[in-house]
């Protein structure tokens, strides 16, 4: 089943679509989901080649459309016990952070259209054992669907996909003094990483865990530049861009979108609603240079 990314939602409405899927254990069905924008297709379990010394959750690699893709047993990674007979299972093929991966699941249910505001705090609602891997929970018809942090999963399986060291030209530090950057990023690790390097470079940084908090602060203070992720709870990055461009006081502020959803399609969409630049994760090495280009 291929997903048609050409008919997705209007950009900047704070809506997005999720693919709901199921992992079955001996006595329970676990309902999870992933952002449609990360999914390329859903296929039957393919012929695989075992990889020596691979992570225990990587069952092998498969040649899918002339690409050699790691196949990851998602249930095993999550610590869910079940019979790992793969014959009838499905593979969700993903693409983000410039990498393809295949995740083993039992069943793909359907696609749901939701808003980022529909995502509830996971800590009091989800499986306790999965808290570190669940971004939030969506209640659809009384069924709790857990939104997994696939970026975290891939990073732990393959540390080579980690953020790149930021290149800083310290000879420009004095020029950067007094210039204010607003940063919206829901990942605490990435948020601290970006804020720290921008501050080391000499910028004054206000960091927020979602787009709503950034927009709230924007009503009180006008920054010199905004950096925003795309996928965020409550208010997403595309809505942030569209809102900034819609207000007279902020419509000329440079906006950089920094996201794992690196593709020509997503770049075109965010530039279409008014972003000045799209940087794909994990290309953090060029971030300060690009901020300098707008502000110095």
PDB file of C-alpha atoms in Angstrom:
ATOM      1  CA  UNK A   1       0.000   0.000   0.000  1.00  0.00           C
ATOM      2  CA  UNK A   2       1.626   3.221  -1.152  1.00  0.00           C
ATOM      3  CA  UNK A   3       0.624   6.480   0.498  1.00  0.00           C
ATOM      4  CA  UNK A   4      -0.255   9.387  -1.766  1.00  0.00           C
ATOM      5  CA  UNK A   5       1.491  12.378  -0.239  1.00  0.00           C
ATOM      6  CA  UNK A   6       0.141  14.658  -2.929  1.00  0.00           C
ATOM      7  CA  UNK A   7      -3.382  14.776  -1.473  1.00  0.00           C
ATOM      8  CA  UNK A   8      -2.539  15.588   2.117  1.00  0.00           C
ATOM      9  CA  UNK A   9      -3.724  18.562   4.098  1.00  0.00           C
ATOM     10  CA  UNK A  10      -3.479  22.237   3.442  1.00  0.00           C
ATOM     11  CA  UNK A  11      -0.285  23.453   5.094  1.00  0.00           C
ATOM     12  CA  UNK A  12      -0.565  25.677   8.157  1.00  0.00           C
ATOM     13  CA  UNK A  13      -3.948  24.494   9.484  1.00  0.00           C
ATOM     14  CA  UNK A  14      -2.421  22.662  12.512  1.00  0.00           C
ATOM     15  CA  UNK A  15      -3.933  19.437  11.144  1.00  0.00           C
ATOM     16  CA  UNK A  16      -2.023  16.315  10.201  1.00  0.00           C
ATOM     17  CA  UNK A  17      -2.691  12.660   9.487  1.00  0.00           C
ATOM     18  CA  UNK A  18      -1.584   9.570  11.372  1.00  0.00           C
ATOM     19  CA  UNK A  19      -1.302   5.933  10.347  1.00  0.00           C
ATOM     20  CA  UNK A  20      -2.783   3.748  13.105  1.00  0.00           C
ATOM     21  CA  UNK A  21      -1.244   0.286  13.501  1.00  0.00           C
ATOM     22  CA  UNK A  22      -1.418  -2.613  15.940  1.00  0.00           C
ATOM     23  CA  UNK A  23       1.154  -4.770  17.712  1.00  0.00           C
ATOM     24  CA  UNK A  24      -0.387  -7.852  19.330  1.00  0.00           C
ATOM     25  CA  UNK A  25       0.948  -9.574  22.424  1.00  0.00           C
ATOM     26  CA  UNK A  26      -0.419 -12.728  24.053  1.00  0.00           C
ATOM     27  CA  UNK A  27      -3.301 -10.956  25.771  1.00  0.00           C
ATOM     28  CA  UNK A  28      -3.514  -7.434  24.375  1.00  0.00           C
ATOM     29  CA  UNK A  29      -3.627  -5.289  21.250  1.00  0.00           C
ATOM     30  CA  UNK A  30      -1.405  -2.221  21.472  1.00  0.00           C
ATOM     31  CA  UNK A  31      -2.527   0.635  19.225  1.00  0.00           C
ATOM     32  CA  UNK A  32       0.203   2.975  18.008  1.00  0.00           C
ATOM     33  CA  UNK A  33       0.534   5.570  15.275  1.00  0.00           C
ATOM     34  CA  UNK A  34       3.039   7.479  13.168  1.00  0.00           C
ATOM     35  CA  UNK A  35       2.764  10.738  11.254  1.00  0.00           C
ATOM     36  CA  UNK A  36       1.781  10.021   7.644  1.00  0.00           C
ATOM     37  CA  UNK A  37       4.512  12.411   6.503  1.00  0.00           C
ATOM     38  CA  UNK A  38       7.126   9.926   7.744  1.00  0.00           C
ATOM     39  CA  UNK A  39       5.607   6.938   5.890  1.00  0.00           C
ATOM     40  CA  UNK A  40       6.450   5.967   2.324  1.00  0.00           C
ATOM     41  CA  UNK A  41       4.483   2.711   2.000  1.00  0.00           C
ATOM     42  CA  UNK A  42       3.182  -0.390   3.774  1.00  0.00           C
ATOM     43  CA  UNK A  43       4.260  -3.790   2.437  1.00  0.00           C
ATOM     44  CA  UNK A  44       4.100  -7.471   3.315  1.00  0.00           C
ATOM     45  CA  UNK A  45       7.043  -8.889   5.230  1.00  0.00           C
ATOM     46  CA  UNK A  46       9.819  -9.166   2.615  1.00  0.00           C
ATOM     47  CA  UNK A  47      12.677 -11.571   2.117  1.00  0.00           C
ATOM     48  CA  UNK A  48      15.449 -10.456   4.438  1.00  0.00           C
ATOM     49  CA  UNK A  49      19.174 -10.947   4.861  1.00  0.00           C
ATOM     50  CA  UNK A  50      20.452 -11.321   8.426  1.00  0.00           C
ATOM     51  CA  UNK A  51      23.047  -8.776   9.536  1.00  0.00           C
ATOM     52  CA  UNK A  52      25.888 -10.041  11.777  1.00  0.00           C
ATOM     53  CA  UNK A  53      26.390  -8.092  15.038  1.00  0.00           C
ATOM     54  CA  UNK A  54      23.312  -5.935  14.405  1.00  0.00           C
ATOM     55  CA  UNK A  55      21.178  -4.536  17.214  1.00  0.00           C
ATOM     56  CA  UNK A  56      18.859  -7.306  18.563  1.00  0.00           C
ATOM     57  CA  UNK A  57      15.817  -5.399  17.263  1.00  0.00           C
ATOM     58  CA  UNK A  58      17.178  -5.297  13.698  1.00  0.00           C
ATOM     59  CA  UNK A  59      16.058  -8.584  12.166  1.00  0.00           C
ATOM     60  CA  UNK A  60      17.908  -7.977   8.905  1.00  0.00           C
ATOM     61  CA  UNK A  61      17.871  -5.892   5.755  1.00  0.00           C
ATOM     62  CA  UNK A  62      15.603  -6.059   2.716  1.00  0.00           C
ATOM     63  CA  UNK A  63      15.917  -4.838  -0.849  1.00  0.00           C
ATOM     64  CA  UNK A  64      12.853  -2.617  -1.290  1.00  0.00           C
ATOM     65  CA  UNK A  65      12.582  -0.717  -4.568  1.00  0.00           C
ATOM     66  CA  UNK A  66      16.339  -0.968  -5.118  1.00  0.00           C
ATOM     67  CA  UNK A  67      17.126   0.355  -1.632  1.00  0.00           C
ATOM     68  CA  UNK A  68      18.724  -1.753   1.097  1.00  0.00           C
ATOM     69  CA  UNK A  69      16.579  -0.965   4.143  1.00  0.00           C
ATOM     70  CA  UNK A  70      17.008  -2.106   7.787  1.00  0.00           C
ATOM     71  CA  UNK A  71      14.006  -4.087   9.071  1.00  0.00           C
ATOM     72  CA  UNK A  72      13.290  -3.326  12.744  1.00  0.00           C
ATOM     73  CA  UNK A  73      11.189  -5.505  15.041  1.00  0.00           C
ATOM     74  CA  UNK A  74       9.269  -2.693  16.720  1.00  0.00           C
ATOM     75  CA  UNK A  75       7.669  -4.949  19.354  1.00  0.00           C
ATOM     76  CA  UNK A  76      11.057  -6.237  20.439  1.00  0.00           C
ATOM     77  CA  UNK A  77      12.462  -2.716  20.673  1.00  0.00           C
ATOM     78  CA  UNK A  78       9.485  -1.653  22.799  1.00  0.00           C
ATOM     79  CA  UNK A  79       9.911  -4.669  25.077  1.00  0.00           C
ATOM     80  CA  UNK A  80       6.556  -6.211  24.144  1.00  0.00           C
ATOM     81  CA  UNK A  81       6.595 -10.028  24.245  1.00  0.00           C
ATOM     82  CA  UNK A  82       4.988 -11.833  21.332  1.00  0.00           C
ATOM     83  CA  UNK A  83       5.573 -14.665  18.887  1.00  0.00           C
ATOM     84  CA  UNK A  84       8.071 -13.395  16.328  1.00  0.00           C
ATOM     85  CA  UNK A  85       6.741 -15.415  13.438  1.00  0.00           C
ATOM     86  CA  UNK A  86       7.002 -12.772  10.737  1.00  0.00           C
ATOM     87  CA  UNK A  87       5.133 -14.550   7.929  1.00  0.00           C
ATOM     88  CA  UNK A  88       1.857 -12.608   8.252  1.00  0.00           C
ATOM     89  CA  UNK A  89       3.270  -9.325   9.503  1.00  0.00           C
ATOM     90  CA  UNK A  90       3.465  -5.976   7.717  1.00  0.00           C
ATOM     91  CA  UNK A  91       6.297  -3.507   7.243  1.00  0.00           C
ATOM     92  CA  UNK A  92       5.827   0.261   7.557  1.00  0.00           C
ATOM     93  CA  UNK A  93       8.542   1.801   5.396  1.00  0.00           C
ATOM     94  CA  UNK A  94       9.549   5.229   6.711  1.00  0.00           C
ATOM     95  CA  UNK A  95      11.714   8.086   5.473  1.00  0.00           C
ATOM     96  CA  UNK A  96      12.947  10.863   7.742  1.00  0.00           C
ATOM     97  CA  UNK A  97      16.325  12.329   8.734  1.00  0.00           C
ATOM     98  CA  UNK A  98      17.447  11.325   5.214  1.00  0.00           C
ATOM     99  CA  UNK A  99      17.126   7.628   6.147  1.00  0.00           C
ATOM    100  CA  UNK A 100      14.829   4.756   5.115  1.00  0.00           C
ATOM    101  CA  UNK A 101      13.764   2.175   7.718  1.00  0.00           C
ATOM    102  CA  UNK A 102      11.205  -0.636   7.852  1.00  0.00           C
ATOM    103  CA  UNK A 103       9.215  -1.347  11.041  1.00  0.00           C
ATOM    104  CA  UNK A 104       7.525  -4.707  11.677  1.00  0.00           C
ATOM    105  CA  UNK A 105       3.885  -4.466  12.849  1.00  0.00           C
ATOM    106  CA  UNK A 106       0.953  -6.879  12.996  1.00  0.00           C
ATOM    107  CA  UNK A 107      -1.704  -4.809  11.281  1.00  0.00           C
ATOM    108  CA  UNK A 108      -2.135  -1.371   9.730  1.00  0.00           C
ATOM    109  CA  UNK A 109      -5.624  -0.138  10.605  1.00  0.00           C
ATOM    110  CA  UNK A 110      -6.352   3.168   8.898  1.00  0.00           C
ATOM    111  CA  UNK A 111      -5.399   6.820   8.506  1.00  0.00           C
ATOM    112  CA  UNK A 112      -6.903   9.426  10.864  1.00  0.00           C
ATOM    113  CA  UNK A 113      -6.974  13.182  10.411  1.00  0.00           C
ATOM    114  CA  UNK A 114      -6.372  15.038  13.676  1.00  0.00           C
ATOM    115  CA  UNK A 115      -4.963  18.311  14.997  1.00  0.00           C
ATOM    116  CA  UNK A 116      -1.863  18.677  17.129  1.00  0.00           C
ATOM    117  CA  UNK A 117      -4.130  19.934  19.922  1.00  0.00           C
ATOM    118  CA  UNK A 118      -5.760  16.454  20.022  1.00  0.00           C
ATOM    119  CA  UNK A 119      -2.546  14.934  21.366  1.00  0.00           C
ATOM    120  CA  UNK A 120      -2.709  14.533  25.128  1.00  0.00           C
ATOM    121  CA  UNK A 121       0.091  14.175  27.660  1.00  0.00           C
ATOM    122  CA  UNK A 122       1.221  10.554  27.642  1.00  0.00           C
ATOM    123  CA  UNK A 123       2.550  10.251  31.190  1.00  0.00           C
ATOM    124  CA  UNK A 124      -0.814   9.588  32.846  1.00  0.00           C
ATOM    125  CA  UNK A 125      -2.520   7.681  30.029  1.00  0.00           C
ATOM    126  CA  UNK A 126      -0.120   5.359  28.264  1.00  0.00           C
ATOM    127  CA  UNK A 127       1.720   2.128  29.083  1.00  0.00           C
ATOM    128  CA  UNK A 128       4.165   3.063  31.827  1.00  0.00           C
ATOM    129  CA  UNK A 129       6.915   0.933  30.307  1.00  0.00           C
ATOM    130  CA  UNK A 130       6.707   2.885  27.043  1.00  0.00           C
ATOM    131  CA  UNK A 131       6.649   6.402  28.477  1.00  0.00           C
ATOM    132  CA  UNK A 132      10.113   7.339  27.179  1.00  0.00           C
ATOM    133  CA  UNK A 133       9.138   6.389  23.618  1.00  0.00           C
ATOM    134  CA  UNK A 134       5.618   7.861  23.428  1.00  0.00           C
ATOM    135  CA  UNK A 135       5.175  11.501  22.399  1.00  0.00           C
ATOM    136  CA  UNK A 136       1.499  11.603  23.282  1.00  0.00           C
ATOM    137  CA  UNK A 137      -1.844   9.819  23.177  1.00  0.00           C
ATOM    138  CA  UNK A 138      -4.841  10.418  20.910  1.00  0.00           C
ATOM    139  CA  UNK A 139      -8.321   9.330  22.009  1.00  0.00           C
ATOM    140  CA  UNK A 140     -10.278   8.242  18.938  1.00  0.00           C
ATOM    141  CA  UNK A 141     -13.716   6.849  19.772  1.00  0.00           C
ATOM    142  CA  UNK A 142     -12.548   5.780  23.225  1.00  0.00           C
ATOM    143  CA  UNK A 143      -9.543   3.957  21.772  1.00  0.00           C
ATOM    144  CA  UNK A 144      -6.196   5.297  23.017  1.00  0.00           C
ATOM    145  CA  UNK A 145      -3.615   5.448  20.230  1.00  0.00           C
ATOM    146  CA  UNK A 146      -0.010   6.106  21.214  1.00  0.00           C
ATOM    147  CA  UNK A 147       2.111   8.367  19.006  1.00  0.00           C
ATOM    148  CA  UNK A 148       5.607   6.874  19.000  1.00  0.00           C
ATOM    149  CA  UNK A 149       8.844   8.864  18.846  1.00  0.00           C
ATOM    150  CA  UNK A 150      10.362   7.153  15.804  1.00  0.00           C
ATOM    151  CA  UNK A 151      13.252   9.617  15.680  1.00  0.00           C
ATOM    152  CA  UNK A 152      14.323   8.517  19.163  1.00  0.00           C
ATOM    153  CA  UNK A 153      14.027   4.844  18.181  1.00  0.00           C
ATOM    154  CA  UNK A 154      16.192   5.243  15.078  1.00  0.00           C
ATOM    155  CA  UNK A 155      18.743   7.378  16.918  1.00  0.00           C
ATOM    156  CA  UNK A 156      19.225   4.722  19.603  1.00  0.00           C
ATOM    157  CA  UNK A 157      19.446   1.952  17.006  1.00  0.00           C
ATOM    158  CA  UNK A 158      21.874   3.900  14.844  1.00  0.00           C
ATOM    159  CA  UNK A 159      23.831   6.619  16.670  1.00  0.00           C
ATOM    160  CA  UNK A 160      25.394   7.673  13.346  1.00  0.00           C
ATOM    161  CA  UNK A 161      22.141   9.547  12.645  1.00  0.00           C
ATOM    162  CA  UNK A 162      22.801  11.868  15.603  1.00  0.00           C
ATOM    163  CA  UNK A 163      22.920  15.643  15.247  1.00  0.00           C
ATOM    164  CA  UNK A 164      26.078  16.971  13.632  1.00  0.00           C
ATOM    165  CA  UNK A 165      28.440  19.309  15.446  1.00  0.00           C
ATOM    166  CA  UNK A 166      27.538  22.950  14.852  1.00  0.00           C
ATOM    167  CA  UNK A 167      30.114  25.062  13.035  1.00  0.00           C
ATOM    168  CA  UNK A 168      30.549  28.428  14.770  1.00  0.00           C
ATOM    169  CA  UNK A 169      32.646  31.332  13.531  1.00  0.00           C
ATOM    170  CA  UNK A 170      33.524  32.962  16.848  1.00  0.00           C
ATOM    171  CA  UNK A 171      35.013  36.017  15.107  1.00  0.00           C
ATOM    172  CA  UNK A 172      31.390  37.167  14.616  1.00  0.00           C
ATOM    173  CA  UNK A 173      30.344  36.769  18.255  1.00  0.00           C
ATOM    174  CA  UNK A 174      30.340  40.509  18.935  1.00  0.00           C
ATOM    175  CA  UNK A 175      28.066  41.181  15.937  1.00  0.00           C
ATOM    176  CA  UNK A 176      25.566  38.627  17.269  1.00  0.00           C
ATOM    177  CA  UNK A 177      25.210  40.289  20.671  1.00  0.00           C
ATOM    178  CA  UNK A 178      21.705  41.615  21.364  1.00  0.00           C
ATOM    179  CA  UNK A 179      20.055  39.703  18.516  1.00  0.00           C
ATOM    180  CA  UNK A 180      17.126  37.592  19.736  1.00  0.00           C
ATOM    181  CA  UNK A 181      16.227  34.147  18.346  1.00  0.00           C
ATOM    182  CA  UNK A 182      12.991  32.321  19.205  1.00  0.00           C
ATOM    183  CA  UNK A 183      13.267  28.514  18.991  1.00  0.00           C
ATOM    184  CA  UNK A 184      10.347  26.033  19.057  1.00  0.00           C
ATOM    185  CA  UNK A 185      11.293  22.344  19.336  1.00  0.00           C
ATOM    186  CA  UNK A 186       9.423  19.651  21.252  1.00  0.00           C
ATOM    187  CA  UNK A 187      12.430  17.364  21.745  1.00  0.00           C
ATOM    188  CA  UNK A 188      14.162  18.490  24.930  1.00  0.00           C
ATOM    189  CA  UNK A 189      17.476  17.012  23.736  1.00  0.00           C
ATOM    190  CA  UNK A 190      17.417  18.839  20.400  1.00  0.00           C
ATOM    191  CA  UNK A 191      16.054  22.026  21.978  1.00  0.00           C
ATOM    192  CA  UNK A 192      18.932  22.182  24.467  1.00  0.00           C
ATOM    193  CA  UNK A 193      21.455  21.285  21.757  1.00  0.00           C
ATOM    194  CA  UNK A 194      20.339  24.057  19.396  1.00  0.00           C
ATOM    195  CA  UNK A 195      19.859  26.707  22.094  1.00  0.00           C
ATOM    196  CA  UNK A 196      23.265  25.972  23.605  1.00  0.00           C
ATOM    197  CA  UNK A 197      25.132  26.375  20.322  1.00  0.00           C
ATOM    198  CA  UNK A 198      23.255  29.514  19.309  1.00  0.00           C
ATOM    199  CA  UNK A 199      24.016  31.020  22.717  1.00  0.00           C
ATOM    200  CA  UNK A 200      27.680  30.004  22.424  1.00  0.00           C
ATOM    201  CA  UNK A 201      27.738  31.851  19.109  1.00  0.00           C
ATOM    202  CA  UNK A 202      26.500  35.006  20.875  1.00  0.00           C
ATOM    203  CA  UNK A 203      22.744  35.046  20.191  1.00  0.00           C
ATOM    204  CA  UNK A 204      20.091  35.547  22.860  1.00  0.00           C
ATOM    205  CA  UNK A 205      17.786  32.509  22.663  1.00  0.00           C
ATOM    206  CA  UNK A 206      14.257  31.943  23.982  1.00  0.00           C
ATOM    207  CA  UNK A 207      13.415  28.236  23.628  1.00  0.00           C
ATOM    208  CA  UNK A 208       9.882  26.778  23.698  1.00  0.00           C
ATOM    209  CA  UNK A 209       8.615  23.188  23.685  1.00  0.00           C
ATOM    210  CA  UNK A 210       5.800  23.861  21.194  1.00  0.00           C
ATOM    211  CA  UNK A 211       4.580  26.432  18.721  1.00  0.00           C
ATOM    212  CA  UNK A 212       1.821  27.810  20.933  1.00  0.00           C
ATOM    213  CA  UNK A 213       4.284  28.901  23.616  1.00  0.00           C
ATOM    214  CA  UNK A 214       6.382  30.632  20.966  1.00  0.00           C
ATOM    215  CA  UNK A 215       3.363  32.455  19.542  1.00  0.00           C
ATOM    216  CA  UNK A 216       2.263  33.489  23.045  1.00  0.00           C
ATOM    217  CA  UNK A 217       5.678  35.071  23.652  1.00  0.00           C
ATOM    218  CA  UNK A 218       5.519  36.697  20.221  1.00  0.00           C
ATOM    219  CA  UNK A 219       2.575  38.761  21.479  1.00  0.00           C
ATOM    220  CA  UNK A 220       4.905  40.266  24.115  1.00  0.00           C
ATOM    221  CA  UNK A 221       8.243  40.467  22.316  1.00  0.00           C
ATOM    222  CA  UNK A 222       9.426  40.603  18.703  1.00  0.00           C
ATOM    223  CA  UNK A 223      12.516  38.475  17.964  1.00  0.00           C
ATOM    224  CA  UNK A 224      15.008  39.041  15.177  1.00  0.00           C
ATOM    225  CA  UNK A 225      14.550  35.501  13.838  1.00  0.00           C
ATOM    226  CA  UNK A 226      12.442  32.372  14.475  1.00  0.00           C
ATOM    227  CA  UNK A 227      13.510  28.715  14.206  1.00  0.00           C
ATOM    228  CA  UNK A 228      10.731  26.131  14.412  1.00  0.00           C
ATOM    229  CA  UNK A 229      10.317  22.387  14.136  1.00  0.00           C
ATOM    230  CA  UNK A 230       7.389  21.096  12.048  1.00  0.00           C
ATOM    231  CA  UNK A 231       6.072  18.237  14.217  1.00  0.00           C
ATOM    232  CA  UNK A 232       5.057  19.620  17.620  1.00  0.00           C
ATOM    233  CA  UNK A 233       2.130  19.048  19.984  1.00  0.00           C
ATOM    234  CA  UNK A 234      -0.530  21.742  20.518  1.00  0.00           C
ATOM    235  CA  UNK A 235       0.639  23.950  17.620  1.00  0.00           C
ATOM    236  CA  UNK A 236       2.860  22.792  14.769  1.00  0.00           C
ATOM    237  CA  UNK A 237       5.573  24.642  12.878  1.00  0.00           C
ATOM    238  CA  UNK A 238       3.629  25.285   9.681  1.00  0.00           C
ATOM    239  CA  UNK A 239       0.898  27.027  11.706  1.00  0.00           C
ATOM    240  CA  UNK A 240       3.606  29.090  13.442  1.00  0.00           C
ATOM    241  CA  UNK A 241       4.971  30.230  10.060  1.00  0.00           C
ATOM    242  CA  UNK A 242       1.525  31.058   8.700  1.00  0.00           C
ATOM    243  CA  UNK A 243       0.600  33.017  11.844  1.00  0.00           C
ATOM    244  CA  UNK A 244       3.835  35.035  11.794  1.00  0.00           C
ATOM    245  CA  UNK A 245       3.313  35.934   8.152  1.00  0.00           C
ATOM    246  CA  UNK A 246      -0.294  36.936   8.848  1.00  0.00           C
ATOM    247  CA  UNK A 247       0.525  39.611  11.444  1.00  0.00           C
ATOM    248  CA  UNK A 248       1.680  43.079  10.412  1.00  0.00           C
ATOM    249  CA  UNK A 249       4.199  43.364  13.257  1.00  0.00           C
ATOM    250  CA  UNK A 250       5.949  40.077  12.458  1.00  0.00           C
ATOM    251  CA  UNK A 251       5.446  39.429   8.747  1.00  0.00           C
ATOM    252  CA  UNK A 252       9.045  40.328   7.807  1.00  0.00           C
ATOM    253  CA  UNK A 253      10.787  38.274  10.532  1.00  0.00           C
ATOM    254  CA  UNK A 254      13.056  35.590   9.005  1.00  0.00           C
ATOM    255  CA  UNK A 255      11.736  32.086   9.774  1.00  0.00           C
ATOM    256  CA  UNK A 256      13.806  28.908   9.487  1.00  0.00           C
ATOM    257  CA  UNK A 257      12.042  25.522   9.604  1.00  0.00           C
ATOM    258  CA  UNK A 258      14.231  22.772  11.105  1.00  0.00           C
ATOM    259  CA  UNK A 259      12.662  19.333  10.679  1.00  0.00           C
ATOM    260  CA  UNK A 260      13.310  15.627  10.246  1.00  0.00           C
ATOM    261  CA  UNK A 261      10.672  15.599   7.477  1.00  0.00           C
ATOM    262  CA  UNK A 262      13.254  16.525   4.875  1.00  0.00           C
ATOM    263  CA  UNK A 263      11.809  16.178   1.384  1.00  0.00           C
ATOM    264  CA  UNK A 264      11.263  18.395  -1.623  1.00  0.00           C
ATOM    265  CA  UNK A 265       7.517  18.217  -0.985  1.00  0.00           C
ATOM    266  CA  UNK A 266       7.726  19.399   2.627  1.00  0.00           C
ATOM    267  CA  UNK A 267      10.253  22.081   1.753  1.00  0.00           C
ATOM    268  CA  UNK A 268       7.928  23.376  -0.968  1.00  0.00           C
ATOM    269  CA  UNK A 269       4.977  23.407   1.451  1.00  0.00           C
ATOM    270  CA  UNK A 270       6.680  25.346   4.243  1.00  0.00           C
ATOM    271  CA  UNK A 271       8.257  27.820   1.844  1.00  0.00           C
ATOM    272  CA  UNK A 272       4.791  28.205   0.337  1.00  0.00           C
ATOM    273  CA  UNK A 273       3.324  29.421   3.653  1.00  0.00           C
ATOM    274  CA  UNK A 274       6.156  31.870   4.174  1.00  0.00           C
ATOM    275  CA  UNK A 275       9.233  30.185   5.660  1.00  0.00           C
ATOM    276  CA  UNK A 276      12.522  31.645   4.457  1.00  0.00           C
ATOM    277  CA  UNK A 277      14.530  28.431   4.696  1.00  0.00           C
ATOM    278  CA  UNK A 278      14.078  24.682   5.318  1.00  0.00           C
ATOM    279  CA  UNK A 279      16.885  22.758   7.045  1.00  0.00           C
ATOM    280  CA  UNK A 280      16.551  18.992   7.391  1.00  0.00           C
ATOM    281  CA  UNK A 281      17.623  17.233  10.563  1.00  0.00           C
ATOM    282  CA  UNK A 282      20.321  16.275  11.334  1.00  0.00           C
ATOM    283  CA  UNK A 283      22.062  19.038   9.323  1.00  0.00           C
ATOM    284  CA  UNK A 284      22.763  21.162  12.396  1.00  0.00           C
ATOM    285  CA  UNK A 285      26.294  21.934  11.220  1.00  0.00           C
ATOM    286  CA  UNK A 286      25.001  24.735   8.967  1.00  0.00           C
ATOM    287  CA  UNK A 287      22.447  26.224  11.378  1.00  0.00           C
ATOM    288  CA  UNK A 288      24.501  29.098  12.838  1.00  0.00           C
ATOM    289  CA  UNK A 289      25.820  29.958   9.370  1.00  0.00           C
ATOM    290  CA  UNK A 290      22.259  30.263   8.051  1.00  0.00           C
ATOM    291  CA  UNK A 291      21.149  32.397  11.024  1.00  0.00           C
ATOM    292  CA  UNK A 292      24.183  34.616  10.425  1.00  0.00           C
ATOM    293  CA  UNK A 293      23.184  35.004   6.789  1.00  0.00           C
ATOM    294  CA  UNK A 294      19.843  36.525   7.815  1.00  0.00           C
ATOM    295  CA  UNK A 295      20.959  38.637  10.784  1.00  0.00           C
ATOM    296  CA  UNK A 296      24.535  39.795  10.193  1.00  0.00           C
TER     297      UNK A 296
END
